[in-house]
Amino acid sequence: MTDRLDAILAHIDADLDAARGRLFDLLRIPSISAQPAHAGDCRAAAEWLRGQLAGIGFEAAVKETAGHPAVVAHHPGPGGAVPHVLFYGHYDVQPADPLELWTSAPFEPVLVDGPHGPRIRARGAVDDKGQTMMWMEALRAWHAIAGSPPVAVTVLIEGEEEVGSPSLDAFLAANRADLKADVAVISDTGMWDIDTPAITTRLRGLVYAQIDMKAASRDLHSGLFGGSALNPINLLTHILGALRTADGRVTMPGFYDGVAELPEALAAQWAGLGFEEAAFLGGVGLSVPAGEPGRAPLERLWARPTCDINGIWGGYMGHGSKTVIPAEAHAKLSFRLVPGQDPARIAQGLRDFVAAHLPADAHADVTIFGESPGIEVALDSPAMTAAREILLAEFGREAVLSGSGGSIPVVESMRRLLGLDSLLMGFGLDDDQVHSPDEKFELRCFHRGTRSHARLLGRLAARG
Amino acid sequence: MTDRLDAILAHIDADLDAARGRLFDLLRIPSISAQPAHAGDCRAAAEWLRGQLAGIGFEAAVKETAGHPAVVAHHPGPGGAVPHVLFYGHYDVQPADPLELWTSAPFEPVLVDGPHGPRIRARGAVDDKGQTMMWMEALRAWHAIAGSPPVAVTVLIEGEEEVGSPSLDAFLAANRADLKADVAVISDTGMWDIDTPAITTRLRGLVYAQIDMKAASRDLHSGLFGGSALNPINLLTHILGALRTADGRVTMPGFYDGVAELPEALAAQWAGLGFEEAAFLGGVGLSVPAGEPGRAPLERLWARPTCDINGIWGGYMGHGSKTVIPAEAHAKLSFRLVPGQDPARIAQGLRDFVAAHLPADAHADVTIFGESPGIEVALDSPAMTAAREILLAEFGREAVLSGSGGSIPVVESMRRLLGLDSLLMGFGLDDDQVHSPDEKFELRCFHRGTRSHARLLGRLAARG
């Protein structure tokens, strides 16, 4: 086994340039799931992945969903080996705007030098095309050296993760038999730092909403109508301003229902990680935490719910002045949730909060783009133990058992609909500029992540 | 005199189609002062007006200012006649967006049928190209029939009224001698209704500001940074929400300093006008006043200060969801002021209010695009008396002595810098959609306004 694994790891090392080239091919496809104009690109990305999987021995198909298609592929492995592993990834990416802040074009990937050596810059470099391609390349290396992965493998790559996976649950429910496995492996999270691997055991959930506020039937002159006519931007800012206190607590009734205090043991473990919030914030030009007072930094990021307004628009946005009372105003906002909070209740709470603040003549539509609960994953499963062992072998350091402030709704969906626990072994870094201009992925992380996945496959087979 | 005036009015009646055609020529020039791309169009509008004035016997010039040029023209009249009248207008217009809400292109004027007969639809139809062309056409008729206006006339047409007239004060101060006159006549206000003329005796002032808020050095993922990083939209909505109470009072310290209660006599006169706020609001799809409680409708519109957010933008404004904490957020807002409020103190008050709510790491630039005080004009001047007489003659009804919620900064500037009182005799209607899509001007108003200006010139000359 060790000789074979050594050969596989050597193959990965030798093949790194080609692997990077394949990732670049995928990054060139602008598969932005949020924008209908890119629906064709989403399908093209799915087709490209299907082709790659077919090329390394998988029976692979592009499957329709209610939205963008998913890629599903199967390999029986050597036969008789357990566990059956399901790899999950997503090929869709966030919108690239503001485009003018990119150093190079978001869908023309480049390799540039950084403090940790070469890095890949492109939209989706790390989230999640780069991380998906790590386990694809690990499977490719097993195929090249051993002729097959050492266990049965199912692949599921969806195309709607960045818009809240609206079609995923129905797809999982309808394909339960086809997606049967023993454990799910996902790389969509981060390392502790460039030298220290991490396994994410706690994820925040999400409720994402858009508020569309309407008042008068047309734009009005603020001189002629000011003092009489309802201004929907005044109203929207009033409501959004009332939704949070100045120090970051959400005022919506019932918002904190079910939110448990962090267990002391976990709080102590996180405190021992030496997380330097000043450096974390300093990396993005900030110096003072803006979250709830009286909470530890990692608690605020991993174990406390939040409310952020993600976008707002209305009225005159051009140069200079226009004295208008607009007819409409709009905002997008999201709540990060922790275990114990019910996303459906939070969504309804927002609708109720807006309605309670709505005067006559104002009309507000609240559209929910996605909801998922916060979750915790088991710390003592065989897969978790295997992952900790191989990460120690690859990096020479214990993996941090971390939380994550972001949400991966599929983890909850796979648990609920497929009965599957997820292993969240990711290789991104905090400074990867996920969702921002100049998103990047360290080539070193891509390389060691690929090696780690190759090791994990071997270890899972060995454990049976 | 009466025969000559009759001939002049008959000429105006006969020439109406041609006059409307000349106005259309001016309306086709997209002289949007707020947008640098239209600087050439602003100059083209000034040149066009200069040519028109030269064609009716004026010595006319396009004069440079620090911004868009002004048109200045002189006619000595018959010699010896007093008073010397200064006509003021502005050739610049508001931006036309949102373009998709126009029934026809904003800079392709059309004549369409309405309940009061034909109406002119275009950006600037009434504000202020149409109203400026009324007194231009009155001067043209005097020129055609009498060979000259009956009094000495100076014309001043500026190109920056819609952006707060930033260059006007310096221009007036530098051209004091050239602009010497006894009274200013301005048509940039409205009638009481289609059959009832009005003279505006009270105007609200304006402070227009833009707030540019910055926090992190780049856009951030709301999952990775939410709970730690400052969100500038959260902050901006919090500040703007705190700036007003839910029922429309401004909370900025000192905002109401110097605001006097409305004199009882004026309150009684306005109450007698039978203003129906329900109909006023119903015309734009609203039903309930949104201004300060406990104030009469016209008091809120004409004699109480307001705060309206005119535009807001930041973060993701596209389709669907993007879980971003943006680096920036922006808003435009304006205060309507009444006599007694000091615009400079209000502007400083806004800066102080923003600064007082600004946490560490947030940076806010407050840019003032224009400031002007609220003003009242004299009710008993010879020009006011003349105007009331000729409006009664033209319409068969007494003119309403009204207030206006809008600001005309030039009125205050001409008083302060030229020692000139202004007569505000305008012919717009409340439903003209000033500053909005489908701005229009009733042809009947254009026609009777032209006749009224021709009458006014005659009456001013007769009174000496």
PDB file of N, CA and C in Angstrom, chain B residues 417-444:
ATOM      1  N   LEU B 417     -26.555  89.761  -3.987  1.00  0.00           N
ATOM      2  CA  LEU B 417     -25.417  90.261  -4.769  1.00  0.00           C
ATOM      3  C   LEU B 417     -25.787  91.411  -5.699  1.00  0.00           C
ATOM      4  N   LEU B 418     -27.043  91.464  -6.143  1.00  0.00           N
ATOM      5  CA  LEU B 418     -27.436  92.531  -7.076  1.00  0.00           C
ATOM      6  C   LEU B 418     -28.444  93.495  -6.452  1.00  0.00           C
ATOM      7  N   GLY B 419     -28.889  93.227  -5.228  1.00  0.00           N
ATOM      8  CA  GLY B 419     -29.894  94.078  -4.595  1.00  0.00           C
ATOM      9  C   GLY B 419     -31.247  94.023  -5.283  1.00  0.00           C
ATOM     10  N   LEU B 420     -31.527  92.918  -5.964  1.00  0.00           N
ATOM     11  CA  LEU B 420     -32.733  92.801  -6.791  1.00  0.00           C
ATOM     12  C   LEU B 420     -33.803  91.942  -6.125  1.00  0.00           C
ATOM     13  N   ASP B 421     -35.044  92.458  -6.074  1.00  0.00           N
ATOM     14  CA  ASP B 421     -36.170  91.606  -5.698  1.00  0.00           C
ATOM     15  C   ASP B 421     -36.637  90.820  -6.920  1.00  0.00           C
ATOM     16  N   SER B 422     -37.205  89.644  -6.654  1.00  0.00           N
ATOM     17  CA  SER B 422     -37.658  88.793  -7.761  1.00  0.00           C
ATOM     18  C   SER B 422     -39.174  88.671  -7.765  1.00  0.00           C
ATOM     19  N   LEU B 423     -39.719  88.677  -8.957  1.00  0.00           N
ATOM     20  CA  LEU B 423     -41.139  88.373  -9.151  1.00  0.00           C
ATOM     21  C   LEU B 423     -41.214  86.966  -9.727  1.00  0.00           C
ATOM     22  N   LEU B 424     -41.838  86.064  -8.975  1.00  0.00           N
ATOM     23  CA  LEU B 424     -41.885  84.661  -9.382  1.00  0.00           C
ATOM     24  C   LEU B 424     -43.263  84.350  -9.958  1.00  0.00           C
ATOM     25  N   MET B 425     -43.359  84.467 -11.267  1.00  0.00           N
ATOM     26  CA  MET B 425     -44.633  84.274 -11.953  1.00  0.00           C
ATOM     27  C   MET B 425     -44.457  83.078 -12.894  1.00  0.00           C
ATOM     28  N   GLY B 426     -44.952  81.942 -12.441  1.00  0.00           N
ATOM     29  CA  GLY B 426     -44.711  80.727 -13.216  1.00  0.00           C
ATOM     30  C   GLY B 426     -45.991  80.068 -13.660  1.00  0.00           C
ATOM     31  N   PHE B 427     -45.879  79.169 -14.644  1.00  0.00           N
ATOM     32  CA  PHE B 427     -47.060  78.611 -15.286  1.00  0.00           C
ATOM     33  C   PHE B 427     -47.055  77.077 -15.359  1.00  0.00           C
ATOM     34  N   GLY B 428     -46.237  76.454 -14.508  1.00  0.00           N
ATOM     35  CA  GLY B 428     -46.264  74.998 -14.439  1.00  0.00           C
ATOM     36  C   GLY B 428     -47.473  74.505 -13.655  1.00  0.00           C
ATOM     37  N   LEU B 429     -47.739  73.194 -13.760  1.00  0.00           N
ATOM     38  CA  LEU B 429     -48.802  72.573 -12.970  1.00  0.00           C
ATOM     39  C   LEU B 429     -48.203  71.476 -12.090  1.00  0.00           C
ATOM     40  N   ASP B 430     -48.935  71.122 -11.041  1.00  0.00           N
ATOM     41  CA  ASP B 430     -48.426  70.115 -10.106  1.00  0.00           C
ATOM     42  C   ASP B 430     -48.164  68.776 -10.784  1.00  0.00           C
ATOM     43  N   ASP B 431     -48.921  68.487 -11.840  1.00  0.00           N
ATOM     44  CA  ASP B 431     -48.771  67.162 -12.461  1.00  0.00           C
ATOM     45  C   ASP B 431     -47.815  67.197 -13.667  1.00  0.00           C
ATOM     46  N   ASP B 432     -46.941  68.186 -13.715  1.00  0.00           N
ATOM     47  CA  ASP B 432     -46.027  68.300 -14.865  1.00  0.00           C
ATOM     48  C   ASP B 432     -44.881  67.283 -14.831  1.00  0.00           C
ATOM     49  N   GLN B 433     -44.773  66.522 -13.763  1.00  0.00           N
ATOM     50  CA  GLN B 433     -43.741  65.475 -13.640  1.00  0.00           C
ATOM     51  C   GLN B 433     -42.327  66.053 -13.760  1.00  0.00           C
ATOM     52  N   VAL B 434     -42.181  67.227 -13.151  1.00  0.00           N
ATOM     53  CA  VAL B 434     -40.874  67.873 -13.090  1.00  0.00           C
ATOM     54  C   VAL B 434     -39.860  66.912 -12.474  1.00  0.00           C
ATOM     55  N   HIS B 435     -38.712  66.763 -13.083  1.00  0.00           N
ATOM     56  CA  HIS B 435     -37.599  65.904 -12.623  1.00  0.00           C
ATOM     57  C   HIS B 435     -37.910  64.413 -12.790  1.00  0.00           C
ATOM     58  N   SER B 436     -39.068  64.073 -13.321  1.00  0.00           N
ATOM     59  CA  SER B 436     -39.484  62.673 -13.432  1.00  0.00           C
ATOM     60  C   SER B 436     -39.580  62.272 -14.901  1.00  0.00           C
ATOM     61  N   PRO B 437     -39.738  60.977 -15.154  1.00  0.00           N
ATOM     62  CA  PRO B 437     -40.042  60.557 -16.526  1.00  0.00           C
ATOM     63  C   PRO B 437     -41.334  61.213 -17.015  1.00  0.00           C
ATOM     64  N   ASP B 438     -41.431  61.417 -18.320  1.00  0.00           N
ATOM     65  CA  ASP B 438     -42.611  62.021 -18.955  1.00  0.00           C
ATOM     66  C   ASP B 438     -42.916  63.431 -18.450  1.00  0.00           C
ATOM     67  N   GLU B 439     -41.869  64.209 -18.164  1.00  0.00           N
ATOM     68  CA  GLU B 439     -42.087  65.629 -17.861  1.00  0.00           C
ATOM     69  C   GLU B 439     -42.882  66.256 -19.007  1.00  0.00           C
ATOM     70  N   LYS B 440     -43.847  67.147 -18.664  1.00  0.00           N
ATOM     71  CA  LYS B 440     -44.677  67.763 -19.712  1.00  0.00           C
ATOM     72  C   LYS B 440     -44.985  69.209 -19.362  1.00  0.00           C
ATOM     73  N   PHE B 441     -45.470  69.943 -20.333  1.00  0.00           N
ATOM     74  CA  PHE B 441     -45.913  71.328 -20.149  1.00  0.00           C
ATOM     75  C   PHE B 441     -47.171  71.480 -20.994  1.00  0.00           C
ATOM     76  N   GLU B 442     -48.257  71.928 -20.355  1.00  0.00           N
ATOM     77  CA  GLU B 442     -49.488  72.133 -21.105  1.00  0.00           C
ATOM     78  C   GLU B 442     -49.262  73.248 -22.129  1.00  0.00           C
ATOM     79  N   LEU B 443     -49.657  72.999 -23.385  1.00  0.00           N
ATOM     80  CA  LEU B 443     -49.509  74.035 -24.413  1.00  0.00           C
ATOM     81  C   LEU B 443     -50.314  75.284 -24.018  1.00  0.00           C
ATOM     82  N   ARG B 444     -51.466  75.045 -23.386  1.00  0.00           N
ATOM     83  CA  ARG B 444     -52.301  76.150 -22.927  1.00  0.00           C
ATOM     84  C   ARG B 444     -51.563  77.021 -21.900  1.00  0.00           C
TER      85      ARG B 444
END
